[in-house]
Short mmCIF file of C-alpha atoms in Angstrom, two decimals:
data_model
loop_
_atom_site.label_atom_id
_atom_site.label_comp_id
_atom_site.label_asym_id
_atom_site.label_seq_id
_atom_site.Cartn_x
_atom_site.Cartn_y
_atom_site.Cartn_z
CA MET A 194 114.14 -2.30 -39.80
CA HIS A 195 111.36 -3.49 -37.46
CA LYS A 196 112.60 -4.84 -34.19
CA PHE A 197 110.73 -7.72 -32.59
CA ASP A 198 110.68 -8.25 -28.85
CA VAL A 199 111.31 -11.95 -29.32
CA ILE A 200 112.49 -14.25 -32.06
CA ILE A 201 111.83 -17.97 -31.40
CA ILE A 202 113.89 -20.36 -33.63
CA GLY A 203 112.20 -23.77 -33.74
CA ALA A 204 108.54 -24.92 -33.33
CA GLY A 205 109.08 -28.20 -31.50
CA SER A 206 108.01 -28.93 -27.92
CA ALA A 207 110.41 -26.39 -26.44
CA GLY A 208 109.58 -23.69 -28.98
CA LEU A 209 105.86 -24.10 -28.58
CA SER A 210 106.13 -24.10 -24.87
CA ALA A 211 108.18 -20.88 -25.09
CA LEU A 212 105.60 -19.48 -27.57
CA ARG A 213 102.77 -20.06 -25.04
CA GLU A 214 104.54 -17.84 -22.48
CA VAL A 215 105.67 -15.23 -24.92
CA ARG A 216 102.12 -14.72 -26.35
CA LYS A 217 100.87 -13.97 -22.95
CA ARG A 218 103.05 -10.92 -22.71
CA THR A 219 103.69 -9.58 -26.18
CA ASP A 220 102.34 -9.80 -29.79
CA ASN A 221 105.63 -8.51 -31.23
CA PHE A 222 107.32 -11.81 -31.98
CA VAL A 223 108.12 -14.12 -34.74
CA LEU A 224 108.47 -17.93 -34.78
CA ILE A 225 110.79 -19.40 -37.35
CA ASN A 226 110.84 -23.19 -38.19
CA ASP A 227 113.05 -25.11 -40.56
CA GLY A 228 111.40 -28.29 -42.09
CA PRO A 229 107.96 -29.79 -41.18
CA TRP A 230 105.83 -28.08 -38.60
CA GLY A 231 104.66 -30.30 -35.68
CA THR A 232 106.83 -31.65 -32.96
CA THR A 233 109.43 -34.40 -33.07
CA CYS A 234 107.41 -36.17 -30.36
CA ALA A 235 104.22 -36.21 -32.44
CA ARG A 236 105.78 -36.82 -35.83
CA VAL A 237 108.61 -39.26 -35.33
CA GLY A 238 109.09 -39.80 -31.61
CA CYS A 239 107.02 -40.45 -28.55
CA MET A 240 103.64 -40.98 -30.15
CA PRO A 241 104.27 -43.11 -33.25
CA SER A 242 106.71 -45.28 -31.27
CA LYS A 243 104.08 -45.95 -28.54
CA LEU A 244 101.53 -46.84 -31.36
CA LEU A 245 103.99 -49.42 -32.65
CA ILE A 246 104.59 -50.78 -29.11
CA GLU A 247 100.91 -51.03 -28.27
CA ALA A 248 100.28 -53.04 -31.42
CA ALA A 249 103.20 -55.30 -30.72
CA ASN A 250 102.27 -55.91 -27.09
CA ALA A 251 98.59 -56.67 -28.11
CA PHE A 252 99.84 -59.36 -30.56
CA HIS A 253 102.35 -60.67 -28.12
CA ARG A 254 99.74 -61.37 -25.40
CA ARG A 255 98.56 -64.38 -27.46
CA PHE A 256 101.35 -66.35 -25.96
CA ASN A 257 99.71 -66.19 -22.54
CA PHE A 258 96.12 -67.01 -23.76
CA GLY A 259 96.54 -70.75 -23.11
CA GLU A 260 97.44 -70.16 -19.54
CA PHE A 261 94.13 -68.31 -19.10
CA GLY A 262 92.18 -71.09 -20.76
CA ILE A 263 91.71 -69.10 -24.03
CA MET A 264 92.34 -71.45 -27.00
CA GLY A 265 93.13 -70.93 -30.65
CA ALA A 266 95.83 -68.32 -30.35
CA ASP A 267 97.88 -70.11 -32.90
CA GLN A 268 95.30 -69.04 -35.48
CA LEU A 269 96.00 -65.35 -35.07
CA GLU A 270 97.73 -63.56 -37.84
CA LEU A 271 99.41 -60.16 -38.10
CA ASP A 272 98.84 -57.76 -40.91
CA GLY A 273 101.90 -55.58 -40.76
CA LYS A 274 100.66 -53.18 -43.41
CA LYS A 275 97.54 -52.41 -41.39
CA VAL A 276 99.68 -51.91 -38.20
CA LEU A 277 101.65 -49.21 -40.02
CA GLN A 278 98.50 -47.70 -41.60
CA ARG A 279 96.90 -47.32 -38.15
CA LEU A 280 100.18 -45.93 -36.74
CA ARG A 281 100.23 -43.21 -39.41
CA ARG A 282 96.58 -42.40 -39.20
CA LEU A 283 96.74 -41.76 -35.45
CA ARG A 284 100.12 -40.19 -35.73
CA ASP A 285 98.74 -37.62 -38.19
CA ASP A 286 95.96 -36.80 -35.75
CA PHE A 287 98.56 -36.08 -33.10
CA VAL A 288 100.59 -33.97 -35.44
CA THR A 289 97.41 -31.98 -36.50
CA SER A 290 96.77 -31.20 -32.80
CA THR A 291 100.23 -29.65 -32.50
CA LEU A 292 99.69 -27.54 -35.67
CA LYS A 293 96.64 -25.94 -34.14
CA ILE A 294 98.94 -24.03 -31.78
CA THR A 295 100.58 -22.11 -34.63
CA ASN A 296 97.75 -22.04 -37.34
CA ASP A 297 96.65 -18.50 -36.34
CA LEU A 298 100.12 -16.90 -36.37
CA GLY A 299 99.94 -15.67 -39.93
CA GLU A 300 103.10 -13.61 -40.80
CA ARG A 301 104.44 -14.26 -37.34
CA ALA A 302 105.20 -17.80 -38.44
CA ILE A 303 108.04 -18.22 -40.94
CA SER A 304 109.21 -21.41 -42.67
CA GLY A 305 112.91 -21.27 -43.35
CA ARG A 306 116.37 -21.86 -42.00
CA ALA A 307 117.49 -19.29 -39.49
CA ARG A 308 120.98 -18.12 -38.91
CA ILE A 309 122.13 -15.98 -36.09
CA LEU A 310 124.13 -12.89 -37.09
CA SER A 311 124.57 -11.43 -33.55
CA PRO A 312 122.81 -11.63 -30.18
CA ASP A 313 120.07 -9.41 -31.52
CA GLN A 314 119.88 -10.22 -35.24
CA VAL A 315 118.76 -13.25 -37.32
CA MET A 316 118.82 -13.99 -40.99
CA VAL A 317 116.07 -16.18 -42.59
CA ASN A 318 115.18 -16.59 -46.27
CA GLY A 319 117.68 -13.84 -47.14
CA GLU A 320 115.97 -11.28 -44.81
CA LYS A 321 117.51 -9.81 -41.68
CA LEU A 322 115.34 -9.78 -38.60
CA SER A 323 116.16 -7.80 -35.45
CA ALA A 324 115.00 -8.66 -31.97
CA HIS A 325 115.63 -7.67 -28.27
CA LYS A 326 115.99 -11.34 -27.32
CA ILE A 327 116.21 -14.70 -29.03
CA ILE A 328 115.21 -18.27 -28.02
CA ILE A 329 116.96 -21.17 -29.85
CA ALA A 330 114.92 -24.35 -29.78
CA THR A 331 115.89 -26.14 -32.93
CA GLY A 332 115.58 -29.61 -31.49
CA SER A 333 117.65 -32.67 -32.48
CA ARG A 334 117.91 -35.45 -35.07
CA PRO A 335 119.10 -39.09 -35.09
CA VAL A 336 122.83 -39.73 -35.13
CA VAL A 337 123.86 -41.46 -38.28
CA PRO A 338 127.54 -42.35 -39.05
CA LYS A 339 128.53 -40.90 -42.45
CA ASN A 340 129.95 -44.20 -43.54
CA TRP A 341 126.48 -45.86 -43.12
CA LEU A 342 124.83 -43.55 -45.74
CA ASN A 343 125.75 -45.87 -48.61
CA LEU A 344 123.09 -48.26 -47.22
CA GLY A 345 120.43 -46.04 -48.88
CA LYS A 346 116.84 -46.98 -47.91
CA ARG A 347 118.04 -50.03 -46.02
CA LEU A 348 119.28 -47.64 -43.34
CA LEU A 349 116.43 -46.62 -41.08
CA THR A 350 116.03 -44.16 -38.22
CA THR A 351 112.91 -43.23 -36.28
CA ASP A 352 112.61 -40.51 -38.96
CA THR A 353 111.88 -43.17 -41.62
CA LEU A 354 110.91 -46.32 -39.79
CA PHE A 355 107.28 -45.37 -39.42
CA GLU A 356 106.94 -44.50 -43.08
CA LEU A 357 107.56 -48.15 -44.22
CA ASP A 358 104.56 -49.77 -46.08
CA THR A 359 105.45 -53.17 -44.70
CA LEU A 360 107.70 -54.46 -42.04
CA PRO A 361 111.07 -56.08 -43.17
CA LYS A 362 111.77 -59.72 -42.47
CA SER A 363 115.03 -59.12 -40.67
CA MET A 364 116.68 -56.13 -39.11
CA ALA A 365 119.70 -55.20 -36.91
CA VAL A 366 118.99 -52.48 -34.35
CA ILE A 367 122.20 -50.79 -33.35
CA GLY A 368 122.15 -48.91 -30.09
CA MET A 369 120.43 -50.24 -27.06
CA GLY A 370 119.46 -46.96 -25.42
CA PRO A 371 115.74 -46.21 -24.70
CA VAL A 372 114.74 -45.72 -28.36
CA GLY A 373 116.73 -48.86 -29.51
CA LEU A 374 115.21 -51.08 -26.80
CA GLU A 375 111.63 -49.93 -27.37
CA MET A 376 111.87 -50.45 -31.16
CA ILE A 377 113.67 -53.78 -31.11
CA GLN A 378 111.19 -55.37 -28.74
CA ALA A 379 108.22 -54.00 -30.63
CA LEU A 380 109.56 -55.11 -33.93
CA SER A 381 110.38 -58.59 -32.59
CA ARG A 382 106.84 -59.04 -31.18
CA LEU A 383 105.56 -57.93 -34.63
CA GLY A 384 107.39 -60.89 -36.18
CA VAL A 385 110.54 -59.18 -37.47
CA HIS A 386 113.67 -61.34 -37.03
CA VAL A 387 115.71 -58.76 -35.04
CA THR A 388 119.18 -58.72 -33.49
CA GLY A 389 120.43 -56.02 -31.11
CA PHE A 390 123.84 -54.43 -30.85
CA GLY A 391 124.98 -52.13 -28.13
CA PHE A 392 128.41 -50.46 -27.56
CA ARG A 393 127.77 -50.36 -23.78
CA SER A 394 127.26 -53.41 -21.59
CA SER A 395 124.18 -51.63 -20.08
CA VAL A 396 120.77 -51.03 -21.73
CA GLY A 397 118.01 -48.46 -21.62
CA GLY A 398 119.91 -45.93 -19.55
CA ILE A 399 120.20 -48.32 -16.61
CA SER A 400 123.22 -47.79 -14.24
CA ASP A 401 122.30 -50.31 -11.49
CA PRO A 402 124.14 -53.48 -12.34
CA PHE A 403 121.51 -55.68 -10.81
CA ILE A 404 118.65 -54.11 -12.65
CA ASN A 405 120.70 -54.16 -15.87
CA GLN A 406 121.38 -57.82 -15.48
CA THR A 407 117.73 -58.41 -14.97
CA ALA A 408 116.74 -56.43 -18.10
CA VAL A 409 119.37 -57.99 -20.29
CA LYS A 410 118.26 -61.45 -19.20
CA LEU A 411 114.61 -60.84 -19.97
CA LEU A 412 115.13 -59.13 -23.20
CA SER A 413 117.50 -61.82 -24.36
CA GLU A 414 114.78 -64.33 -23.94
CA GLU A 415 112.95 -62.55 -26.88
CA PHE A 416 115.86 -61.75 -29.28
CA PRO A 417 119.66 -61.92 -29.51
CA LEU A 418 121.62 -59.11 -27.88
CA TYR A 419 125.27 -58.39 -28.36
CA LEU A 420 126.57 -55.88 -25.99
CA GLY A 421 129.91 -54.32 -25.06
CA SER A 422 131.44 -53.94 -28.51
CA LYS A 423 131.05 -51.58 -31.47
CA ALA A 424 129.02 -52.84 -34.35
CA SER A 425 130.24 -52.64 -37.93
CA VAL A 426 127.96 -52.36 -41.04
CA ALA A 427 128.88 -53.33 -44.58
CA ILE A 428 127.10 -54.02 -47.87
CA ASN A 429 128.56 -56.23 -50.55
CA PRO A 430 128.50 -54.45 -53.87
CA ASP A 431 128.52 -57.72 -55.77
CA ASN A 432 125.50 -59.25 -54.36
CA ASN A 433 123.89 -56.37 -52.34
CA VAL A 434 124.00 -58.46 -49.16
CA LEU A 435 123.92 -56.32 -45.94
CA THR A 436 125.85 -57.66 -42.94
CA VAL A 437 126.31 -56.43 -39.42
CA GLY A 438 128.98 -57.63 -37.14
CA ALA A 439 130.52 -57.31 -33.69
CA GLU A 440 133.44 -59.25 -32.16
CA ASN A 441 132.83 -62.85 -33.21
CA ILE A 442 129.38 -62.51 -34.74
CA GLU A 443 128.24 -61.52 -38.17
CA ILE A 444 124.75 -61.65 -39.51
CA GLU A 445 122.91 -60.89 -42.74
CA VAL A 446 119.85 -58.62 -42.48
CA ASP A 447 117.38 -56.78 -44.74
CA SER A 448 117.84 -53.41 -43.05
CA VAL A 449 119.55 -51.59 -40.15
CA LEU A 450 117.87 -49.28 -37.62
CA ALA A 451 120.39 -46.77 -36.26
CA ALA A 452 119.44 -45.93 -32.66
CA LEU A 453 122.66 -44.23 -31.63
CA GLY A 454 121.06 -41.23 -29.90
CA ARG A 455 120.33 -37.79 -31.11
CA GLN A 456 122.43 -34.75 -31.99
CA PRO A 457 121.38 -31.08 -31.62
CA ASN A 458 120.32 -29.20 -34.81
CA ILE A 459 122.83 -26.52 -34.46
CA ASP A 460 124.71 -26.86 -37.74
CA ASP A 461 125.64 -23.44 -39.19
CA ILE A 462 123.07 -21.79 -36.99
CA GLY A 463 125.53 -19.07 -36.11
CA LEU A 464 126.35 -19.90 -32.42
CA ASP A 465 129.96 -18.92 -33.26
CA THR A 466 128.74 -15.32 -33.73
CA LEU A 467 127.82 -15.00 -30.06
CA ASP A 468 131.44 -14.62 -29.08
CA VAL A 469 131.22 -17.17 -26.22
CA PRO A 470 133.27 -20.42 -25.88
CA LEU A 471 131.85 -23.53 -27.61
CA ASP A 472 132.53 -27.16 -26.62
CA GLU A 473 133.72 -29.94 -28.90
CA LYS A 474 130.08 -30.37 -30.15
CA GLY A 475 129.75 -26.69 -30.96
CA LEU A 476 127.53 -25.98 -28.03
CA PRO A 477 127.87 -23.01 -25.64
CA SER A 478 127.55 -23.36 -21.87
CA VAL A 479 123.89 -22.87 -20.79
CA ASN A 480 122.60 -22.10 -17.27
CA PRO A 481 120.25 -25.08 -16.60
CA ILE A 482 117.98 -23.06 -14.28
CA THR A 483 117.60 -19.96 -16.52
CA LEU A 484 118.47 -21.41 -20.01
CA GLN A 485 120.55 -18.24 -20.73
CA ILE A 486 123.77 -18.34 -22.71
CA ALA A 487 126.42 -16.41 -20.77
CA ASP A 488 124.86 -12.93 -20.04
CA LEU A 489 123.54 -12.62 -23.52
CA PRO A 490 119.87 -12.04 -24.44
CA VAL A 491 119.88 -15.45 -25.94
CA PHE A 492 118.38 -18.63 -24.51
CA LEU A 493 118.95 -22.22 -25.62
CA ALA A 494 116.06 -24.63 -24.83
CA GLY A 495 115.01 -28.17 -25.39
CA ASP A 496 116.92 -31.00 -27.26
CA ALA A 497 119.18 -28.31 -28.85
CA ASN A 498 120.96 -27.77 -25.56
CA GLN A 499 121.49 -31.56 -25.16
CA ARG A 500 120.74 -31.46 -21.37
CA LEU A 501 117.97 -34.16 -21.24
CA PRO A 502 116.29 -35.14 -24.45
CA LEU A 503 112.84 -35.80 -22.93
CA LEU A 504 109.52 -34.02 -23.81
CA HIS A 505 108.70 -32.92 -20.29
CA GLU A 506 112.18 -31.48 -19.91
CA ALA A 507 111.95 -29.79 -23.28
CA ALA A 508 108.57 -28.27 -22.36
CA ASP A 509 109.96 -27.04 -19.06
CA ASP A 510 112.87 -25.52 -20.91
CA GLY A 511 110.53 -23.67 -23.28
CA HIS A 512 108.49 -22.42 -20.26
CA ILE A 513 111.58 -21.20 -18.43
CA ALA A 514 113.07 -19.45 -21.55
CA GLY A 515 109.72 -18.00 -22.44
CA LEU A 516 109.28 -16.46 -18.99
CA ASN A 517 112.86 -15.27 -18.68
CA ILE A 518 112.90 -13.75 -22.13
CA THR A 519 109.91 -11.51 -21.30
CA SER A 520 110.90 -10.68 -17.72
CA GLU A 521 112.95 -7.70 -16.66
CA GLU A 522 114.93 -9.90 -14.17
CA LEU A 523 115.90 -13.54 -14.50
CA ILE A 524 113.76 -16.10 -12.69
CA TYR A 525 115.80 -19.05 -11.24
CA PHE A 526 113.77 -22.23 -11.39
CA LYS A 527 114.12 -25.36 -9.32
CA ARG A 528 114.06 -28.31 -11.88
CA ARG A 529 111.87 -31.26 -11.44
CA VAL A 530 112.97 -34.66 -10.01
CA PRO A 531 114.84 -36.55 -12.75
CA LEU A 532 112.47 -39.09 -14.43
CA ALA A 533 113.26 -41.32 -17.39
CA ILE A 534 111.04 -44.22 -18.57
CA VAL A 535 111.61 -46.85 -21.34
CA PHE A 536 108.33 -48.39 -22.57
CA ALA A 537 109.81 -51.86 -22.94
CA ASP A 538 108.09 -54.81 -21.27
CA PRO A 539 108.68 -54.89 -18.33
CA ASN A 540 109.04 -51.07 -18.12
CA ILE A 541 112.45 -49.65 -17.40
CA ALA A 542 112.64 -46.54 -15.31
CA VAL A 543 115.22 -44.49 -13.56
CA VAL A 544 113.87 -41.83 -11.11
CA GLY A 545 115.57 -39.36 -8.80
CA GLN A 546 119.32 -40.03 -8.38
CA SER A 547 120.57 -42.93 -10.42
CA PHE A 548 122.63 -45.79 -8.88
CA HIS A 549 125.76 -44.55 -10.62
CA SER A 550 125.47 -40.98 -9.21
CA LEU A 551 125.02 -41.95 -5.54
CA GLU A 552 127.69 -41.98 -2.87
CA HIS A 553 127.37 -45.64 -1.96
CA GLU A 554 128.92 -45.46 1.48
CA ASN A 555 126.00 -43.11 2.56
CA ILE A 556 123.00 -45.11 1.20
CA GLN A 557 121.01 -48.26 1.85
CA ILE A 558 119.24 -50.24 -0.92
CA GLY A 559 115.89 -52.08 -0.82
CA GLU A 560 114.85 -54.44 -3.56
CA VAL A 561 112.08 -56.71 -4.82
CA SER A 562 111.72 -59.40 -7.41
CA PHE A 563 108.33 -59.62 -9.15
CA SER A 564 108.77 -63.29 -9.98
CA ASN A 565 106.47 -64.37 -7.12
CA GLN A 566 104.51 -61.12 -6.62
CA GLY A 567 100.76 -62.07 -6.25
CA ARG A 568 99.13 -59.60 -8.61
CA ALA A 569 101.90 -59.94 -11.20
CA ARG A 570 101.45 -63.74 -11.17
CA SER A 571 97.75 -63.41 -11.72
CA ALA A 572 98.39 -61.38 -14.88
CA GLN A 573 101.23 -63.44 -16.14
CA SER A 574 103.48 -60.38 -15.84
CA ASN A 575 105.62 -61.74 -12.92
CA ARG A 576 109.05 -60.69 -14.41
CA GLY A 577 111.61 -58.13 -13.36
CA ALA A 578 112.91 -56.29 -10.30
CA LEU A 579 112.95 -52.87 -8.58
CA ARG A 580 115.62 -51.33 -6.33
CA VAL A 581 115.08 -48.21 -4.13
CA TYR A 582 117.88 -46.12 -2.67
CA ALA A 583 117.72 -44.11 0.59
CA ALA A 584 119.93 -41.97 2.81
CA ALA A 585 121.48 -44.26 5.38
CA ASN A 586 121.26 -41.57 8.20
CA ASP A 587 117.58 -40.63 7.90
CA GLY A 588 115.85 -43.00 5.46
CA ARG A 589 115.13 -40.06 2.99
CA LEU A 590 114.32 -41.57 -0.44
CA LEU A 591 116.94 -40.61 -3.01
CA GLY A 592 116.13 -42.58 -6.22
CA ALA A 593 115.25 -45.90 -7.79
CA GLU A 594 115.92 -47.95 -10.84
CA MET A 595 113.70 -50.76 -12.11
CA CYS A 596 112.76 -53.23 -14.79
CA ALA A 597 109.36 -54.01 -13.61
CA PRO A 598 105.75 -54.51 -14.67
CA ALA A 599 103.92 -51.07 -14.50
CA GLY A 600 107.18 -49.50 -13.87
CA GLU A 601 106.00 -46.23 -15.37
CA HIS A 602 103.48 -45.90 -12.54
CA PHE A 603 105.98 -46.88 -9.79
CA ALA A 604 108.32 -44.21 -11.20
CA HIS A 605 105.71 -41.42 -10.90
CA LEU A 606 104.84 -42.45 -7.29
CA LEU A 607 108.52 -42.41 -6.33
CA ALA A 608 109.18 -39.08 -8.16
CA LEU A 609 106.42 -37.56 -6.00
CA ALA A 610 107.92 -39.05 -2.86
CA ILE A 611 111.45 -37.84 -3.69
CA ASP A 612 110.15 -34.34 -4.67
CA GLN A 613 108.39 -34.13 -1.22
CA SER A 614 111.56 -35.32 0.63
CA LEU A 615 109.69 -38.32 2.02
CA SER A 616 111.38 -41.01 4.00
CA VAL A 617 110.94 -44.79 3.64
CA TRP A 618 108.65 -44.78 6.67
CA ASP A 619 106.62 -41.98 5.19
CA LEU A 620 105.81 -44.13 2.18
CA LEU A 621 105.16 -47.22 4.34
CA ARG A 622 102.52 -45.21 6.24
CA ILE A 623 100.36 -44.80 3.10
CA PRO A 624 97.81 -47.49 2.43
CA PHE A 625 98.65 -50.19 -0.07
CA TYR A 626 95.51 -51.89 -1.33
CA HIS A 627 95.45 -55.61 -1.93
CA PRO A 628 96.05 -57.17 -4.41
CA VAL A 629 98.00 -54.61 -6.49
CA LEU A 630 101.33 -54.46 -8.07
CA GLU A 631 102.31 -51.55 -5.83
CA GLU A 632 102.60 -54.13 -3.04
CA GLY A 633 105.87 -55.04 -4.75
CA LEU A 634 107.04 -51.58 -4.13
CA ARG A 635 106.06 -51.90 -0.44
CA THR A 636 108.14 -55.15 -0.25
CA ALA A 637 111.13 -53.23 -1.51
CA LEU A 638 110.52 -50.46 0.99
CA ARG A 639 110.18 -52.95 3.88
CA ASN A 640 113.47 -54.55 2.81
CA LEU A 641 115.05 -51.13 2.80
CA ALA A 642 113.53 -50.16 6.24
CA SER A 643 115.08 -53.29 7.73
CA LYS A 644 118.50 -51.91 7.01
CA LEU A 645 117.72 -48.58 8.68
CA PRO A 646 117.16 -47.56 12.34
CA ALA A 647 113.84 -48.98 13.47
CA CYS A 648 110.87 -46.72 13.80
CA SER A 649 108.43 -46.76 16.60
CA LYS A 650 106.37 -49.98 17.32
CA SER A 651 103.17 -47.85 17.53
CA ASP A 652 103.79 -46.50 14.00
CA LEU A 653 101.95 -48.38 11.10
CA ALA A 654 105.11 -47.93 9.03
CA ALA A 655 106.43 -50.79 11.15
CA CYS A 656 103.62 -53.18 10.06
CA ASP A 657 105.48 -56.36 9.07
CA SER A 658 104.91 -58.66 6.05
CA PHE A 659 102.89 -61.78 6.31
CA ASN A 660 105.49 -63.48 4.06
CA SER A 661 102.63 -64.93 2.04
CA GLU A 662 102.19 -64.38 -1.68
CA ALA A 663 98.35 -64.33 -1.13
CA LEU A 664 98.56 -61.56 1.42
CA ASP A 665 101.57 -59.39 0.64
#
């Protein structure tokens, strides 16, 4: 039996990232993929969801036209069928670009369901393959309760939502995490009568109570939200009416979007043959900085290890696993600053240490509301708030949470500052052009600096605010 240097199971973002590193060091590998080729991000995740969001936000801007002196907005109409056609056309382009990575693999690319037989052997399509090392990067899929399956085509997930020919008239979105929030707001702005249900009282991965309150208030202005209780779903066999309820509310809808998170694709993959302890979800313990399972020649990367289901983290996982699987000695990587963004409007973002994870007796918090921020007002985007956390002893930036206009850009700037161990005063020393939304971040930093030991009067970090909307 031929023995490969590496077997990669899964051709998603993590698997392709691993493949890139493996190909630099050996041609003796095989890539196995179960189901459609092309990443979850390109096919049913990041890219099609953003295409839907962009269409929704473009149509929603008509409500501000009158404020800008642009008349006739009430004559605009939406063709939902064309929205979905454009989404799929561009989505297919994105998928095609990912397929280019594997098109030249020939016999080294195998379509089929793999099962691990031992730490150095895999079965696929009835054939046993042997390898010195194995990377498992099988990705994840939407969580769907078994008792909801009787809803048939009226039950949607992100695997099926983007394949609709037309948008439904009404929908319940169950699960107010990042995916649920993005989809419910987009669908609402596209004219679907939506209602949101969330088991938790927080939304979008926010842990800061003030930011969560801000986000919930703003979102509730666009559609009903019922948080803090488990939703039930039922279909009446007599009249085929679909109802969704929680506590004292019950509504009738055309369809349900399940946005309850994702589960790793590890069913019957053979992790039990590795002779290592598995948790209640069937997952082994994985070293987050090497991706190795115990001391085995097996690495678990991407969504399959359920560490952080984000594309950049999955790509990093694949990079780490690909390097370690082809190196004589393990390389220990420093992971990136945590960064999560929800593309709602305003953007929701958590960067660095979350509010929940901090030791609150050792921090100070600076905050800003964008309700009167000059540039935000000029664009009719003056909604939301941002909070920044710093160490009380030295002002070093630790993290931030926000529901703010252009929050995706604030989050990247703050991630850079946290990665470089910058302090509040270090950030206040950089120029803030006028008028820009980033001046809102400066307001939060100044608020934070006022709660910390003062810096030198000769330092430009001490430059005070004018306390004027036109100048700050």
